[in-house]
PDB file of C-alpha atoms in Angstrom:
ATOM      1  CA  ALA A  81      59.159  42.589 -49.759  1.00 74.00           C
ATOM      2  CA  GLN A  82      56.679  41.253 -47.294  1.00 82.00           C
ATOM      3  CA  THR A  83      53.528  42.946 -46.581  1.00 91.00           C
ATOM      4  CA  VAL A  84      50.716  42.083 -44.180  1.00 96.00           C
ATOM      5  CA  THR A  85      47.170  43.698 -45.029  1.00 96.00           C
ATOM      6  CA  GLN A  86      44.318  44.145 -42.412  1.00 97.00           C
ATOM      7  CA  SER A  87      41.529  45.515 -44.582  1.00 95.00           C
ATOM      8  CA  GLN A  88      38.876  46.044 -41.370  1.00 96.00           C
ATOM      9  CA  PRO A  89      40.274  48.717 -39.385  1.00 95.00           C
ATOM     10  CA  GLU A  90      36.958  48.482 -37.186  1.00 96.00           C
ATOM     11  CA  MET A  91      34.749  45.459 -36.342  1.00 96.00           C
ATOM     12  CA  SER A  92      31.960  45.136 -33.796  1.00 97.00           C
ATOM     13  CA  VAL A  93      29.971  42.159 -32.490  1.00 97.00           C
ATOM     14  CA  GLN A  94      27.600  41.181 -30.142  1.00 97.00           C
ATOM     15  CA  GLU A  95      28.757  39.511 -26.998  1.00 97.00           C
ATOM     16  CA  ALA A  96      28.366  35.621 -27.105  1.00 97.00           C
ATOM     17  CA  GLU A  97      28.626  35.745 -30.970  1.00 97.00           C
ATOM     18  CA  THR A  98      31.387  34.915 -33.381  1.00 97.00           C
ATOM     19  CA  VAL A  99      33.457  37.361 -35.344  1.00 97.00           C
ATOM     20  CA  THR A 100      36.274  36.691 -38.178  1.00 98.00           C
ATOM     21  CA  LEU A 101      38.986  39.567 -38.471  1.00 98.00           C
ATOM     22  CA  SER A 102      40.723  39.107 -41.976  1.00 98.00           C
ATOM     23  CA  CYS A 103      44.213  39.118 -42.713  1.00 98.00           C
ATOM     24  CA  THR A 104      46.157  38.838 -46.046  1.00 97.00           C
ATOM     25  CA  TYR A 105      49.720  38.800 -46.439  1.00 97.00           C
ATOM     26  CA  ASP A 106      52.417  39.058 -49.649  1.00 95.00           C
ATOM     27  CA  THR A 107      55.584  36.878 -49.674  1.00 91.00           C
ATOM     28  CA  SER A 108      57.645  34.741 -51.843  1.00 88.00           C
ATOM     29  CA  GLU A 109      59.082  32.633 -49.136  1.00 86.00           C
ATOM     30  CA  SER A 110      57.541  29.158 -48.680  1.00 85.00           C
ATOM     31  CA  ASP A 111      58.486  28.627 -45.015  1.00 86.00           C
ATOM     32  CA  TYR A 112      56.909  31.316 -42.388  1.00 90.00           C
ATOM     33  CA  TYR A 113      54.992  32.043 -39.191  1.00 91.00           C
ATOM     34  CA  LEU A 114      51.842  33.776 -39.124  1.00 94.00           C
ATOM     35  CA  PHE A 115      50.443  35.124 -35.638  1.00 95.00           C
ATOM     36  CA  TRP A 116      47.869  37.123 -34.119  1.00 97.00           C
ATOM     37  CA  TYR A 117      48.403  39.439 -31.450  1.00 96.00           C
ATOM     38  CA  LYS A 118      45.912  41.326 -29.199  1.00 96.00           C
ATOM     39  CA  GLN A 119      46.643  44.548 -27.592  1.00 95.00           C
ATOM     40  CA  PRO A 120      43.967  45.559 -25.172  1.00 93.00           C
ATOM     41  CA  PRO A 121      43.600  49.064 -23.758  1.00 89.00           C
ATOM     42  CA  SER A 122      46.311  48.079 -21.465  1.00 86.00           C
ATOM     43  CA  ARG A 123      48.559  48.289 -24.380  1.00 87.00           C
ATOM     44  CA  GLN A 124      49.988  44.997 -23.721  1.00 88.00           C
ATOM     45  CA  MET A 125      50.887  42.952 -26.705  1.00 91.00           C
ATOM     46  CA  ILE A 126      49.503  39.408 -26.291  1.00 93.00           C
ATOM     47  CA  LEU A 127      49.849  36.610 -28.447  1.00 93.00           C
ATOM     48  CA  VAL A 128      46.879  34.917 -29.211  1.00 96.00           C
ATOM     49  CA  ILE A 129      47.625  32.448 -31.810  1.00 95.00           C
ATOM     50  CA  ARG A 130      50.476  31.022 -33.904  1.00 93.00           C
ATOM     51  CA  GLN A 131      50.528  29.011 -37.112  1.00 94.00           C
ATOM     52  CA  GLU A 132      53.330  27.453 -39.248  1.00 90.00           C
ATOM     53  CA  ALA A 133      53.207  27.856 -42.813  1.00 91.00           C
ATOM     54  CA  TYR A 134      53.957  24.086 -43.463  1.00 89.00           C
ATOM     55  CA  LYS A 135      51.173  23.053 -41.371  1.00 89.00           C
ATOM     56  CA  GLN A 136      47.943  22.364 -43.329  1.00 86.00           C
ATOM     57  CA  GLN A 137      45.959  22.035 -40.023  1.00 92.00           C
ATOM     58  CA  ASN A 138      44.705  25.485 -38.855  1.00 95.00           C
ATOM     59  CA  ALA A 139      45.708  26.541 -35.243  1.00 94.00           C
ATOM     60  CA  THR A 140      43.362  26.804 -32.442  1.00 94.00           C
ATOM     61  CA  GLU A 141      43.494  28.276 -28.973  1.00 93.00           C
ATOM     62  CA  ASN A 142      40.167  27.735 -26.999  1.00 95.00           C
ATOM     63  CA  ARG A 143      37.807  30.231 -28.554  1.00 97.00           C
ATOM     64  CA  PHE A 144      40.443  31.467 -31.125  1.00 97.00           C
ATOM     65  CA  SER A 145      41.053  29.720 -34.283  1.00 97.00           C
ATOM     66  CA  VAL A 146      42.420  30.673 -37.670  1.00 97.00           C
ATOM     67  CA  ASN A 147      41.503  29.999 -41.269  1.00 97.00           C
ATOM     68  CA  PHE A 148      45.051  29.523 -43.128  1.00 96.00           C
ATOM     69  CA  GLN A 149      44.646  29.432 -46.690  1.00 96.00           C
ATOM     70  CA  LYS A 150      48.307  29.415 -48.122  1.00 94.00           C
ATOM     71  CA  ALA A 151      47.603  29.670 -51.688  1.00 94.00           C
ATOM     72  CA  ALA A 152      45.599  32.496 -51.033  1.00 95.00           C
ATOM     73  CA  LYS A 153      47.693  33.870 -48.590  1.00 96.00           C
ATOM     74  CA  SER A 154      45.188  34.334 -46.279  1.00 97.00           C
ATOM     75  CA  PHE A 155      44.877  33.946 -42.509  1.00 97.00           C
ATOM     76  CA  SER A 156      41.634  34.869 -40.790  1.00 98.00           C
ATOM     77  CA  LEU A 157      41.109  34.961 -37.357  1.00 98.00           C
ATOM     78  CA  LYS A 158      37.790  33.524 -35.832  1.00 98.00           C
ATOM     79  CA  ILE A 159      36.670  34.169 -32.319  1.00 98.00           C
ATOM     80  CA  SER A 160      33.935  32.236 -31.034  1.00 97.00           C
ATOM     81  CA  ASP A 161      31.429  33.109 -27.794  1.00 97.00           C
ATOM     82  CA  SER A 162      32.930  36.502 -27.965  1.00 97.00           C
ATOM     83  CA  GLN A 163      33.446  37.797 -24.328  1.00 97.00           C
ATOM     84  CA  LEU A 164      33.501  41.617 -23.193  1.00 96.00           C
ATOM     85  CA  GLY A 165      37.485  41.019 -22.707  1.00 95.00           C
ATOM     86  CA  ASP A 166      37.889  40.330 -26.316  1.00 97.00           C
ATOM     87  CA  ALA A 167      37.557  43.975 -26.844  1.00 97.00           C
ATOM     88  CA  ALA A 168      40.899  45.216 -28.049  1.00 97.00           C
ATOM     89  CA  MET A 169      43.331  45.818 -31.242  1.00 96.00           C
ATOM     90  CA  TYR A 170      44.198  42.698 -33.063  1.00 98.00           C
ATOM     91  CA  PHE A 171      47.201  42.536 -35.224  1.00 97.00           C
ATOM     92  CA  CYS A 172      48.237  40.060 -37.561  1.00 97.00           C
ATOM     93  CA  ALA A 173      51.918  39.475 -38.320  1.00 95.00           C
ATOM     94  CA  TYR A 174      54.353  37.453 -40.286  1.00 93.00           C
ATOM     95  CA  ARG A 175      57.432  35.989 -39.929  1.00 89.00           C
ATOM     96  CA  ARG A 176      60.216  34.546 -42.082  1.00 82.00           C
ATOM     97  CA  THR A 177      61.631  30.955 -41.505  1.00 71.00           C
ATOM     98  CA  GLN A 178      62.579  29.464 -38.210  1.00 54.00           C
ATOM     99  CA  TYR A 179      66.259  29.344 -38.967  1.00 53.00           C
ATOM    100  CA  SER A 180      66.770  32.949 -39.375  1.00 56.00           C
ATOM    101  CA  SER A 181      67.442  34.939 -36.227  1.00 52.00           C
ATOM    102  CA  ALA A 182      67.423  38.043 -38.341  1.00 58.00           C
ATOM    103  CA  SER A 183      63.892  37.685 -39.497  1.00 68.00           C
ATOM    104  CA  LYS A 184      61.872  40.532 -37.981  1.00 77.00           C
ATOM    105  CA  ILE A 185      58.081  40.417 -37.577  1.00 86.00           C
ATOM    106  CA  ILE A 186      55.969  42.284 -39.899  1.00 91.00           C
ATOM    107  CA  PHE A 187      52.616  43.674 -38.433  1.00 94.00           C
ATOM    108  CA  GLY A 188      49.615  44.374 -40.320  1.00 96.00           C
ATOM    109  CA  SER A 189      47.887  47.930 -39.727  1.00 95.00           C
ATOM    110  CA  GLY A 190      45.731  46.157 -36.807  1.00 96.00           C
ATOM    111  CA  THR A 191      41.879  45.942 -36.416  1.00 97.00           C
ATOM    112  CA  ARG A 192      39.887  47.323 -33.444  1.00 97.00           C
ATOM    113  CA  LEU A 193      37.286  44.851 -32.034  1.00 97.00           C
ATOM    114  CA  SER A 194      34.736  46.120 -30.168  1.00 97.00           C
ATOM    115  CA  ILE A 195      32.018  43.700 -28.038  1.00 97.00           C
ATOM    116  CA  ARG A 196      28.517  44.967 -27.672  1.00 95.00           C
ATOM    117  CA  PRO A 197      26.978  43.731 -24.428  1.00 92.00           C
TER     118      PRO A 197
ATOM    119  CA  ASP B 222      56.355  36.444 -12.694  1.00 62.00           C
ATOM    120  CA  THR B 223      57.163  39.087 -15.487  1.00 67.00           C
ATOM    121  CA  ALA B 224      58.404  37.633 -18.689  1.00 90.00           C
ATOM    122  CA  VAL B 225      59.622  40.870 -20.309  1.00 94.00           C
ATOM    123  CA  SER B 226      59.785  44.086 -18.263  1.00 95.00           C
ATOM    124  CA  GLN B 227      60.545  47.934 -19.454  1.00 96.00           C
ATOM    125  CA  THR B 228      61.264  50.631 -17.357  1.00 96.00           C
ATOM    126  CA  PRO B 229      59.930  53.312 -17.501  1.00 96.00           C
ATOM    127  CA  LYS B 230      56.520  52.644 -18.293  1.00 94.00           C
ATOM    128  CA  TYR B 231      55.687  56.506 -19.084  1.00 96.00           C
ATOM    129  CA  LEU B 232      58.309  59.114 -19.816  1.00 97.00           C
ATOM    130  CA  VAL B 233      57.771  62.387 -20.678  1.00 97.00           C
ATOM    131  CA  THR B 234      60.491  64.923 -21.393  1.00 97.00           C
ATOM    132  CA  GLN B 235      61.417  67.946 -23.447  1.00 97.00           C
ATOM    133  CA  MET B 236      62.683  68.149 -26.697  1.00 97.00           C
ATOM    134  CA  GLY B 237      66.520  67.818 -26.984  1.00 97.00           C
ATOM    135  CA  ASN B 238      66.912  65.845 -23.902  1.00 97.00           C
ATOM    136  CA  ASP B 239      68.772  62.429 -23.842  1.00 97.00           C
ATOM    137  CA  LYS B 240      66.394  59.688 -22.222  1.00 97.00           C
ATOM    138  CA  SER B 241      66.910  55.748 -22.113  1.00 97.00           C
ATOM    139  CA  ILE B 242      64.287  53.028 -21.952  1.00 97.00           C
ATOM    140  CA  LYS B 243      65.266  49.666 -20.108  1.00 97.00           C
ATOM    141  CA  CYS B 244      64.221  46.356 -20.823  1.00 97.00           C
ATOM    142  CA  GLU B 245      65.062  42.709 -19.216  1.00 96.00           C
ATOM    143  CA  GLN B 246      63.553  39.451 -20.186  1.00 96.00           C
ATOM    144  CA  ASN B 247      63.409  36.487 -17.847  1.00 95.00           C
ATOM    145  CA  LEU B 248      62.548  33.854 -20.550  1.00 92.00           C
ATOM    146  CA  GLY B 249      66.208  32.779 -21.249  1.00 91.00           C
ATOM    147  CA  HIS B 250      65.604  33.823 -24.853  1.00 91.00           C
ATOM    148  CA  ASP B 251      68.745  34.627 -26.940  1.00 89.00           C
ATOM    149  CA  THR B 252      66.944  37.581 -29.296  1.00 90.00           C
ATOM    150  CA  MET B 253      65.509  40.783 -28.180  1.00 92.00           C
ATOM    151  CA  TYR B 254      63.900  43.480 -30.481  1.00 93.00           C
ATOM    152  CA  TRP B 255      62.849  47.039 -30.050  1.00 95.00           C
ATOM    153  CA  TYR B 256      59.758  48.416 -31.867  1.00 95.00           C
ATOM    154  CA  LYS B 257      58.117  51.569 -32.395  1.00 95.00           C
ATOM    155  CA  GLN B 258      54.064  52.198 -32.080  1.00 95.00           C
ATOM    156  CA  ASP B 259      53.005  55.196 -33.660  1.00 92.00           C
ATOM    157  CA  SER B 260      49.666  57.455 -32.865  1.00 89.00           C
ATOM    158  CA  LYS B 261      48.031  55.400 -35.635  1.00 87.00           C
ATOM    159  CA  LYS B 262      48.966  52.266 -33.755  1.00 88.00           C
ATOM    160  CA  PHE B 263      51.192  51.147 -36.454  1.00 90.00           C
ATOM    161  CA  LEU B 264      54.132  48.852 -35.309  1.00 92.00           C
ATOM    162  CA  LYS B 265      57.326  48.647 -36.671  1.00 91.00           C
ATOM    163  CA  ILE B 266      60.865  47.264 -35.927  1.00 91.00           C
ATOM    164  CA  MET B 267      63.610  49.337 -34.968  1.00 93.00           C
ATOM    165  CA  PHE B 268      66.539  46.941 -33.823  1.00 90.00           C
ATOM    166  CA  SER B 269      67.022  43.167 -33.035  1.00 89.00           C
ATOM    167  CA  TYR B 270      70.147  41.642 -30.936  1.00 88.00           C
ATOM    168  CA  ASN B 271      70.740  37.957 -30.771  1.00 85.00           C
ATOM    169  CA  ASN B 272      73.391  36.808 -28.334  1.00 83.00           C
ATOM    170  CA  LYS B 273      74.313  40.567 -27.705  1.00 82.00           C
ATOM    171  CA  GLU B 274      75.013  40.822 -31.540  1.00 84.00           C
ATOM    172  CA  LEU B 275      73.240  43.532 -33.637  1.00 86.00           C
ATOM    173  CA  ILE B 276      71.188  41.643 -36.418  1.00 83.00           C
ATOM    174  CA  ILE B 277      68.661  43.969 -37.484  1.00 82.00           C
ATOM    175  CA  ASN B 278      69.129  47.686 -37.709  1.00 82.00           C
ATOM    176  CA  GLU B 279      66.283  49.471 -39.443  1.00 83.00           C
ATOM    177  CA  THR B 280      66.282  52.971 -40.994  1.00 77.00           C
ATOM    178  CA  VAL B 281      66.234  54.440 -37.780  1.00 86.00           C
ATOM    179  CA  PRO B 282      68.107  57.685 -36.923  1.00 90.00           C
ATOM    180  CA  ASN B 283      71.670  57.633 -35.299  1.00 91.00           C
ATOM    181  CA  ARG B 284      69.970  59.308 -32.181  1.00 95.00           C
ATOM    182  CA  PHE B 285      68.632  55.981 -31.295  1.00 95.00           C
ATOM    183  CA  SER B 286      71.382  53.673 -30.125  1.00 93.00           C
ATOM    184  CA  PRO B 287      70.658  50.262 -28.906  1.00 93.00           C
ATOM    185  CA  LYS B 288      72.916  48.502 -25.987  1.00 92.00           C
ATOM    186  CA  SER B 289      72.535  44.851 -25.095  1.00 92.00           C
ATOM    187  CA  PRO B 290      74.742  44.261 -22.207  1.00 91.00           C
ATOM    188  CA  ASP B 291      73.910  40.654 -22.179  1.00 91.00           C
ATOM    189  CA  LYS B 292      71.292  38.644 -23.510  1.00 90.00           C
ATOM    190  CA  ALA B 293      68.826  39.060 -21.057  1.00 94.00           C
ATOM    191  CA  HIS B 294      69.145  43.117 -21.467  1.00 95.00           C
ATOM    192  CA  LEU B 295      68.446  45.300 -24.695  1.00 95.00           C
ATOM    193  CA  ASN B 296      68.556  48.984 -23.730  1.00 96.00           C
ATOM    194  CA  LEU B 297      67.493  51.830 -25.991  1.00 96.00           C
ATOM    195  CA  HIS B 298      69.092  55.153 -25.460  1.00 96.00           C
ATOM    196  CA  ILE B 299      67.966  58.008 -27.486  1.00 96.00           C
ATOM    197  CA  ASN B 300      69.598  61.253 -27.802  1.00 96.00           C
ATOM    198  CA  SER B 301      68.348  64.990 -28.703  1.00 97.00           C
ATOM    199  CA  LEU B 302      64.865  63.881 -28.497  1.00 97.00           C
ATOM    200  CA  GLU B 303      62.392  65.086 -30.985  1.00 96.00           C
ATOM    201  CA  LEU B 304      58.476  65.912 -31.149  1.00 96.00           C
ATOM    202  CA  GLY B 305      58.161  62.898 -33.735  1.00 94.00           C
ATOM    203  CA  ASP B 306      59.736  60.648 -31.494  1.00 95.00           C
ATOM    204  CA  SER B 307      56.665  60.409 -29.129  1.00 96.00           C
ATOM    205  CA  ALA B 308      55.278  57.138 -29.399  1.00 96.00           C
ATOM    206  CA  VAL B 309      55.127  53.835 -27.691  1.00 96.00           C
ATOM    207  CA  TYR B 310      58.158  51.631 -27.649  1.00 97.00           C
ATOM    208  CA  PHE B 311      58.155  47.802 -26.874  1.00 96.00           C
ATOM    209  CA  CYS B 312      60.590  45.329 -26.204  1.00 96.00           C
ATOM    210  CA  ALA B 313      60.010  41.647 -26.991  1.00 94.00           C
ATOM    211  CA  SER B 314      62.007  38.674 -26.911  1.00 92.00           C
ATOM    212  CA  SER B 315      62.101  35.393 -28.749  1.00 88.00           C
ATOM    213  CA  SER B 316      64.203  32.382 -28.942  1.00 85.00           C
ATOM    214  CA  THR B 317      65.623  30.524 -32.074  1.00 76.00           C
ATOM    215  CA  SER B 318      65.420  27.046 -30.570  1.00 72.00           C
ATOM    216  CA  GLY B 319      62.803  25.043 -28.697  1.00 67.00           C
ATOM    217  CA  GLY B 320      58.823  24.727 -29.052  1.00 63.00           C
ATOM    218  CA  SER B 321      57.960  28.265 -29.191  1.00 66.00           C
ATOM    219  CA  ALA B 322      60.774  29.103 -31.347  1.00 65.00           C
ATOM    220  CA  ASP B 323      60.583  32.423 -33.138  1.00 73.00           C
ATOM    221  CA  THR B 324      57.544  33.620 -31.374  1.00 83.00           C
ATOM    222  CA  GLN B 325      58.182  36.839 -29.663  1.00 88.00           C
ATOM    223  CA  TYR B 326      57.025  37.886 -26.388  1.00 91.00           C
ATOM    224  CA  PHE B 327      56.364  41.536 -25.639  1.00 93.00           C
ATOM    225  CA  GLY B 328      56.752  43.733 -22.829  1.00 94.00           C
ATOM    226  CA  PRO B 329      54.133  46.409 -21.357  1.00 93.00           C
ATOM    227  CA  GLY B 330      55.586  49.137 -23.676  1.00 95.00           C
ATOM    228  CA  THR B 331      57.103  52.596 -22.555  1.00 97.00           C
ATOM    229  CA  ARG B 332      54.954  55.485 -23.868  1.00 96.00           C
ATOM    230  CA  LEU B 333      57.261  58.336 -24.450  1.00 97.00           C
ATOM    231  CA  THR B 334      55.988  61.745 -24.722  1.00 97.00           C
ATOM    232  CA  VAL B 335      58.406  64.581 -25.803  1.00 97.00           C
ATOM    233  CA  LEU B 336      56.980  68.070 -25.353  1.00 96.00           C
TER     234      LEU B 336
END
């Protein structure tokens, strides 16, 4: 069975600094998706970034980028120039192949990120 | 424009009652989901429907019954509510085709409190 592990329950970073959130996963599949979702205090789940496993290039979205290491089954999220609005719970998530509608998302336990002004 | 909406956002009820949560998406997606987030923020899937057909049914008590009247709606009915049902319930949707296929978009959540 697939699992997603986030080993950092809490992280803190100074505003404008860079922070990296860790995520590892376990799967025997070769084709899958990985995601980072953000959940601010409003509790809305917001997609931050998505990575297709078959792509070697790391996904980026403005200040957010990932370091995808497929062999190591590692998928970390880097937030550059941290802003107060980045404070939230961050969830790493895994989903199996594109062609299976019966494929569910498996979430990690989350990392709570706080931003120090 | 609201992409995935849920009603109500808050629900407080007594043990033993029956309640429903509604979900609607206007993204044209063909797959919808219900997730439960417990007090420790752990998110776990409960059900998934594709084109109104149940495709994922995790180990969930029979008291929980999803219903999908059409592709844009997925409702969750809960019978005989128990204290342990208190949680935040998220609806989500995704498409099996297109550029953002398989990316799930979430509703705002419904915080259910059972007293």
